[in-house]
PDB file of C-alpha atoms in Angstrom:
ATOM      1  CA  MET A   1      55.839  78.264  86.260  1.00 69.00           C
ATOM      2  CA  LYS A   2      59.585  78.866  86.024  1.00 70.00           C
ATOM      3  CA  HIS A   3      59.259  81.773  88.443  1.00 74.00           C
ATOM      4  CA  LYS A   4      57.441  79.523  90.977  1.00 76.00           C
ATOM      5  CA  ILE A   5      60.168  76.876  90.817  1.00 72.00           C
ATOM      6  CA  VAL A   6      62.930  79.448  91.288  1.00 66.00           C
ATOM      7  CA  ASN A   7      61.056  81.001  94.224  1.00 74.00           C
ATOM      8  CA  SER A   8      60.537  77.576  95.817  1.00 71.00           C
ATOM      9  CA  ILE A   9      64.235  76.743  95.521  1.00 68.00           C
ATOM     10  CA  GLN A  10      65.248  80.118  96.945  1.00 73.00           C
ATOM     11  CA  LYS A  11      62.820  79.626  99.832  1.00 75.00           C
ATOM     12  CA  MET A  12      64.287  76.180 100.593  1.00 71.00           C
ATOM     13  CA  TYR A  13      67.790  77.647 100.645  1.00 71.00           C
ATOM     14  CA  LYS A  14      66.671  80.456 102.907  1.00 74.00           C
ATOM     15  CA  ASN A  15      64.617  78.397 105.374  1.00 79.00           C
ATOM     16  CA  ASN A  16      66.228  74.931 105.300  1.00 82.00           C
ATOM     17  CA  LEU A  17      69.826  75.424 104.170  1.00 85.00           C
ATOM     18  CA  ARG A  18      71.318  72.736 106.415  1.00 90.00           C
ATOM     19  CA  THR A  19      68.758  70.127 105.311  1.00 91.00           C
ATOM     20  CA  VAL A  20      69.102  71.082 101.642  1.00 89.00           C
ATOM     21  CA  ASN A  21      72.886  70.766 101.882  1.00 87.00           C
ATOM     22  CA  VAL A  22      72.714  67.315 103.514  1.00 92.00           C
ATOM     23  CA  VAL A  23      70.140  65.938 101.052  1.00 92.00           C
ATOM     24  CA  THR A  24      71.962  67.448  98.071  1.00 88.00           C
ATOM     25  CA  SER A  25      75.249  65.917  99.208  1.00 89.00           C
ATOM     26  CA  GLY A  26      73.680  62.451  99.483  1.00 92.00           C
ATOM     27  CA  ALA A  27      71.726  62.651  96.244  1.00 91.00           C
ATOM     28  CA  LEU A  28      74.729  63.763  94.229  1.00 88.00           C
ATOM     29  CA  LEU A  29      77.077  61.107  95.639  1.00 88.00           C
ATOM     30  CA  MET A  30      74.413  58.571  94.714  1.00 91.00           C
ATOM     31  CA  THR A  31      74.222  60.084  91.212  1.00 90.00           C
ATOM     32  CA  GLY A  32      78.002  59.789  90.801  1.00 86.00           C
ATOM     33  CA  ASP A  33      77.783  56.077  91.653  1.00 88.00           C
ATOM     34  CA  ILE A  34      74.908  55.548  89.221  1.00 91.00           C
ATOM     35  CA  ILE A  35      77.009  57.134  86.468  1.00 90.00           C
ATOM     36  CA  GLN A  36      80.039  55.027  87.410  1.00 87.00           C
ATOM     37  CA  GLN A  37      78.025  51.800  87.497  1.00 91.00           C
ATOM     38  CA  ASN A  38      76.562  52.569  84.070  1.00 92.00           C
ATOM     39  CA  ILE A  39      80.074  53.142  82.723  1.00 90.00           C
ATOM     40  CA  GLU A  40      81.180  49.818  84.253  1.00 88.00           C
ATOM     41  CA  LEU A  41      78.149  48.023  82.789  1.00 92.00           C
ATOM     42  CA  LEU A  42      78.690  49.528  79.326  1.00 92.00           C
ATOM     43  CA  ARG A  43      82.382  48.561  79.399  1.00 88.00           C
ATOM     44  CA  LYS A  44      81.423  45.115  80.747  1.00 90.00           C
ATOM     45  CA  VAL A  45      83.729  45.493  83.775  1.00 87.00           C
ATOM     46  CA  HIS A  46      81.062  45.766  86.484  1.00 87.00           C
ATOM     47  CA  PRO A  47      81.935  43.302  89.293  1.00 87.00           C
ATOM     48  CA  THR A  48      78.489  41.660  89.295  1.00 90.00           C
ATOM     49  CA  GLY A  49      77.367  42.352  85.730  1.00 90.00           C
ATOM     50  CA  THR A  50      74.116  43.891  86.996  1.00 93.00           C
ATOM     51  CA  TYR A  51      73.270  47.158  88.646  1.00 94.00           C
ATOM     52  CA  ASP A  52      74.068  47.051  92.398  1.00 95.00           C
ATOM     53  CA  THR A  53      71.404  49.001  94.304  1.00 96.00           C
ATOM     54  CA  GLU A  54      73.027  48.234  97.672  1.00 96.00           C
ATOM     55  CA  ARG A  55      76.248  49.856  96.486  1.00 93.00           C
ATOM     56  CA  THR A  56      74.305  52.961  95.451  1.00 95.00           C
ATOM     57  CA  GLY A  57      72.593  52.940  98.847  1.00 96.00           C
ATOM     58  CA  ARG A  58      75.973  52.916 100.575  1.00 96.00           C
ATOM     59  CA  MET A  59      77.071  55.851  98.443  1.00 92.00           C
ATOM     60  CA  LEU A  60      73.843  57.704  99.309  1.00 95.00           C
ATOM     61  CA  PHE A  61      74.465  57.083 103.013  1.00 96.00           C
ATOM     62  CA  MET A  62      78.037  58.377 102.831  1.00 95.00           C
ATOM     63  CA  GLY A  63      76.894  61.452 100.925  1.00 92.00           C
ATOM     64  CA  LEU A  64      74.291  62.175 103.595  1.00 95.00           C
ATOM     65  CA  PHE A  65      76.947  61.592 106.272  1.00 96.00           C
ATOM     66  CA  HIS A  66      79.269  64.126 104.592  1.00 94.00           C
ATOM     67  CA  GLY A  67      76.580  66.773 104.026  1.00 92.00           C
ATOM     68  CA  LEU A  68      76.470  68.178 107.542  1.00 94.00           C
ATOM     69  CA  PRO A  69      80.250  68.476 108.027  1.00 95.00           C
ATOM     70  CA  ARG A  70      80.479  70.195 104.630  1.00 92.00           C
ATOM     71  CA  HIS A  71      77.719  72.607 105.573  1.00 91.00           C
ATOM     72  CA  TYR A  72      79.302  73.623 108.879  1.00 95.00           C
ATOM     73  CA  PHE A  73      82.816  73.659 107.460  1.00 95.00           C
ATOM     74  CA  TYR A  74      81.918  76.252 104.841  1.00 91.00           C
ATOM     75  CA  VAL A  75      79.938  78.336 107.333  1.00 92.00           C
ATOM     76  CA  CYS A  76      82.877  78.338 109.793  1.00 95.00           C
ATOM     77  CA  LEU A  77      85.409  78.963 107.061  1.00 94.00           C
ATOM     78  CA  GLU A  78      83.503  82.056 105.974  1.00 93.00           C
ATOM     79  CA  LYS A  79      83.155  83.202 109.581  1.00 95.00           C
ATOM     80  CA  PHE A  80      86.889  82.971 110.286  1.00 96.00           C
ATOM     81  CA  TYR A  81      88.077  83.990 106.810  1.00 96.00           C
ATOM     82  CA  PRO A  82      85.526  86.391 105.350  1.00 95.00           C
ATOM     83  CA  GLY A  83      86.282  87.917 101.991  1.00 93.00           C
ATOM     84  CA  LYS A  84      87.045  87.037  98.407  1.00 93.00           C
ATOM     85  CA  ASP A  85      90.512  88.483  97.886  1.00 95.00           C
ATOM     86  CA  LEU A  86      93.139  86.072  96.553  1.00 94.00           C
ATOM     87  CA  ARG A  87      95.013  85.743  99.856  1.00 96.00           C
ATOM     88  CA  THR A  88      91.838  84.845 101.761  1.00 97.00           C
ATOM     89  CA  VAL A  89      90.717  82.447  99.026  1.00 96.00           C
ATOM     90  CA  CYS A  90      94.095  80.692  99.169  1.00 96.00           C
ATOM     91  CA  LYS A  91      93.711  80.264 102.942  1.00 97.00           C
ATOM     92  CA  LYS A  92      90.243  78.799 102.438  1.00 96.00           C
ATOM     93  CA  ILE A  93      91.572  76.374  99.834  1.00 96.00           C
ATOM     94  CA  MET A  94      94.403  75.274 102.123  1.00 97.00           C
ATOM     95  CA  TYR A  95      91.959  74.569 104.967  1.00 96.00           C
ATOM     96  CA  ASP A  96      89.589  72.859 102.558  1.00 96.00           C
ATOM     97  CA  GLU A  97      92.351  70.549 101.332  1.00 96.00           C
ATOM     98  CA  LEU A  98      94.117  69.975 104.661  1.00 97.00           C
ATOM     99  CA  VAL A  99      91.021  69.518 106.827  1.00 97.00           C
ATOM    100  CA  LEU A 100      87.776  68.842 104.971  1.00 96.00           C
ATOM    101  CA  SER A 101      89.231  66.848 102.078  1.00 95.00           C
ATOM    102  CA  VAL A 102      91.216  64.599 104.420  1.00 97.00           C
ATOM    103  CA  PHE A 103      88.077  63.964 106.469  1.00 97.00           C
ATOM    104  CA  ILE A 104      85.823  63.396 103.429  1.00 94.00           C
ATOM    105  CA  ASP A 105      88.254  61.192 101.492  1.00 93.00           C
ATOM    106  CA  PHE A 106      89.296  59.100 104.514  1.00 96.00           C
ATOM    107  CA  THR A 107      85.791  58.567 105.873  1.00 96.00           C
ATOM    108  CA  PHE A 108      84.454  57.868 102.388  1.00 92.00           C
ATOM    109  CA  ILE A 109      86.818  54.966 101.735  1.00 93.00           C
ATOM    110  CA  TYR A 110      86.577  53.605 105.265  1.00 96.00           C
ATOM    111  CA  GLY A 111      82.815  54.102 105.527  1.00 96.00           C
ATOM    112  CA  VAL A 112      81.906  52.447 102.239  1.00 94.00           C
ATOM    113  CA  SER A 113      84.260  49.555 102.916  1.00 95.00           C
ATOM    114  CA  TYR A 114      82.825  49.082 106.395  1.00 97.00           C
ATOM    115  CA  LEU A 115      79.267  49.244 105.054  1.00 97.00           C
ATOM    116  CA  GLU A 116      80.247  46.527 102.566  1.00 95.00           C
ATOM    117  CA  GLY A 117      80.805  44.289 105.596  1.00 97.00           C
ATOM    118  CA  ASN A 118      84.600  44.327 105.590  1.00 96.00           C
ATOM    119  CA  GLY A 119      84.987  45.078 109.305  1.00 97.00           C
ATOM    120  CA  HIS A 120      87.300  47.596 110.918  1.00 98.00           C
ATOM    121  CA  ASP A 121      90.700  46.036 110.091  1.00 98.00           C
ATOM    122  CA  ARG A 122      89.995  45.367 106.389  1.00 98.00           C
ATOM    123  CA  SER A 123      88.306  48.756 105.983  1.00 97.00           C
ATOM    124  CA  LEU A 124      91.278  50.529 107.549  1.00 98.00           C
ATOM    125  CA  LYS A 125      93.711  48.573 105.363  1.00 97.00           C
ATOM    126  CA  GLU A 126      91.770  49.501 102.225  1.00 95.00           C
ATOM    127  CA  THR A 127      91.644  53.125 103.343  1.00 96.00           C
ATOM    128  CA  TYR A 128      95.420  53.271 103.813  1.00 96.00           C
ATOM    129  CA  GLU A 129      95.913  51.664 100.384  1.00 95.00           C
ATOM    130  CA  LYS A 130      93.541  53.912  98.424  1.00 92.00           C
ATOM    131  CA  PHE A 131      93.692  57.209 100.311  1.00 95.00           C
ATOM    132  CA  PRO A 132      97.007  58.502  98.866  1.00 95.00           C
ATOM    133  CA  VAL A 133      95.852  58.205  95.238  1.00 92.00           C
ATOM    134  CA  ILE A 134      92.424  59.676  95.933  1.00 90.00           C
ATOM    135  CA  TYR A 135      93.917  62.511  97.968  1.00 93.00           C
ATOM    136  CA  MET A 136      96.438  63.247  95.212  1.00 94.00           C
ATOM    137  CA  TRP A 137      93.569  63.569  92.702  1.00 90.00           C
ATOM    138  CA  ASP A 138      91.728  65.727  95.207  1.00 92.00           C
ATOM    139  CA  TRP A 139      94.657  68.176  95.195  1.00 94.00           C
ATOM    140  CA  ILE A 140      94.777  68.176  91.378  1.00 93.00           C
ATOM    141  CA  LEU A 141      91.059  68.694  90.807  1.00 91.00           C
ATOM    142  CA  TRP A 142      89.648  70.768  93.653  1.00 92.00           C
ATOM    143  CA  PRO A 143      91.889  73.835  94.210  1.00 96.00           C
ATOM    144  CA  PRO A 144      91.088  75.430  90.821  1.00 95.00           C
ATOM    145  CA  LEU A 145      87.387  74.695  91.293  1.00 94.00           C
ATOM    146  CA  GLN A 146      87.473  76.100  94.816  1.00 94.00           C
ATOM    147  CA  ILE A 147      88.943  79.376  93.567  1.00 95.00           C
ATOM    148  CA  ILE A 148      85.686  79.855  91.656  1.00 95.00           C
ATOM    149  CA  ASN A 149      83.673  78.720  94.684  1.00 93.00           C
ATOM    150  CA  PHE A 150      85.285  81.028  97.211  1.00 95.00           C
ATOM    151  CA  MET A 151      85.558  84.052  94.916  1.00 95.00           C
ATOM    152  CA  PHE A 152      82.223  84.024  93.119  1.00 94.00           C
ATOM    153  CA  VAL A 153      79.680  81.688  94.754  1.00 93.00           C
ATOM    154  CA  PRO A 154      77.556  83.084  97.615  1.00 91.00           C
ATOM    155  CA  LEU A 155      77.995  81.162 100.880  1.00 87.00           C
ATOM    156  CA  LYS A 156      74.510  79.658 100.851  1.00 85.00           C
ATOM    157  CA  TYR A 157      75.172  78.031  97.453  1.00 87.00           C
ATOM    158  CA  ARG A 158      78.683  76.713  98.151  1.00 86.00           C
ATOM    159  CA  VAL A 159      77.626  73.223  99.192  1.00 79.00           C
ATOM    160  CA  LEU A 160      75.368  73.063  96.112  1.00 81.00           C
ATOM    161  CA  TYR A 161      78.255  74.170  93.895  1.00 88.00           C
ATOM    162  CA  VAL A 162      80.613  71.619  95.429  1.00 84.00           C
ATOM    163  CA  SER A 163      77.952  68.903  95.434  1.00 77.00           C
ATOM    164  CA  THR A 164      77.182  69.519  91.766  1.00 81.00           C
ATOM    165  CA  LEU A 165      80.866  69.264  90.873  1.00 87.00           C
ATOM    166  CA  ASN A 166      80.924  66.199  93.092  1.00 80.00           C
ATOM    167  CA  ILE A 167      78.939  64.319  90.453  1.00 81.00           C
ATOM    168  CA  MET A 168      82.184  64.197  88.477  1.00 83.00           C
ATOM    169  CA  TRP A 169      84.345  63.726  91.591  1.00 79.00           C
ATOM    170  CA  ASN A 170      82.057  61.026  92.974  1.00 72.00           C
ATOM    171  CA  THR A 171      82.256  59.138  89.713  1.00 74.00           C
ATOM    172  CA  ILE A 172      86.043  59.204  90.183  1.00 76.00           C
ATOM    173  CA  LEU A 173      85.720  58.166  93.855  1.00 71.00           C
ATOM    174  CA  SER A 174      83.405  55.323  92.939  1.00 69.00           C
ATOM    175  CA  PHE A 175      85.885  54.187  90.288  1.00 73.00           C
ATOM    176  CA  PHE A 176      88.816  54.168  92.749  1.00 72.00           C
ATOM    177  CA  LYS A 177      86.750  52.551  95.486  1.00 69.00           C
ATOM    178  CA  HIS A 178      85.353  49.762  93.335  1.00 67.00           C
ATOM    179  CA  ASN A 179      88.408  48.976  91.169  1.00 68.00           C
TER     180      ASN A 179
END
């Protein structure tokens, strides 16, 4: 049974990598929000006092939206900077932080705010207010984790690795977005 499951997963990654990466990205952002909402409910600080399925849906949508850019970013990064030596890994981390993280963090705040019905001006204002703190935490958390990613994780599993770690990161994002 275990062997069948492992083979099925490997087959999905081989035959449908782009789709797997997009779905994984969405599902794990949604999971991060579920965790954050449960924390808010347990601490009795949830804005509505009950679980907000629409909020989780918005997080799922943004995760799906980010899946494809993540997929292609890592493929291109490996194409232009192949290798796992420290110098190459540092270049990959710099591009990850200066390009992908800016895109992900900015579009996350703006996108969720816009999906909440705030309109362009309010969403942009919220993005400019919250982006610096989120981006600062991005720089603190992700570079050490990306060293592991770029040195030891095979390319086809990099989005999975990042998406899995994103459960923790997405809980943080959800906290900053909703507080």
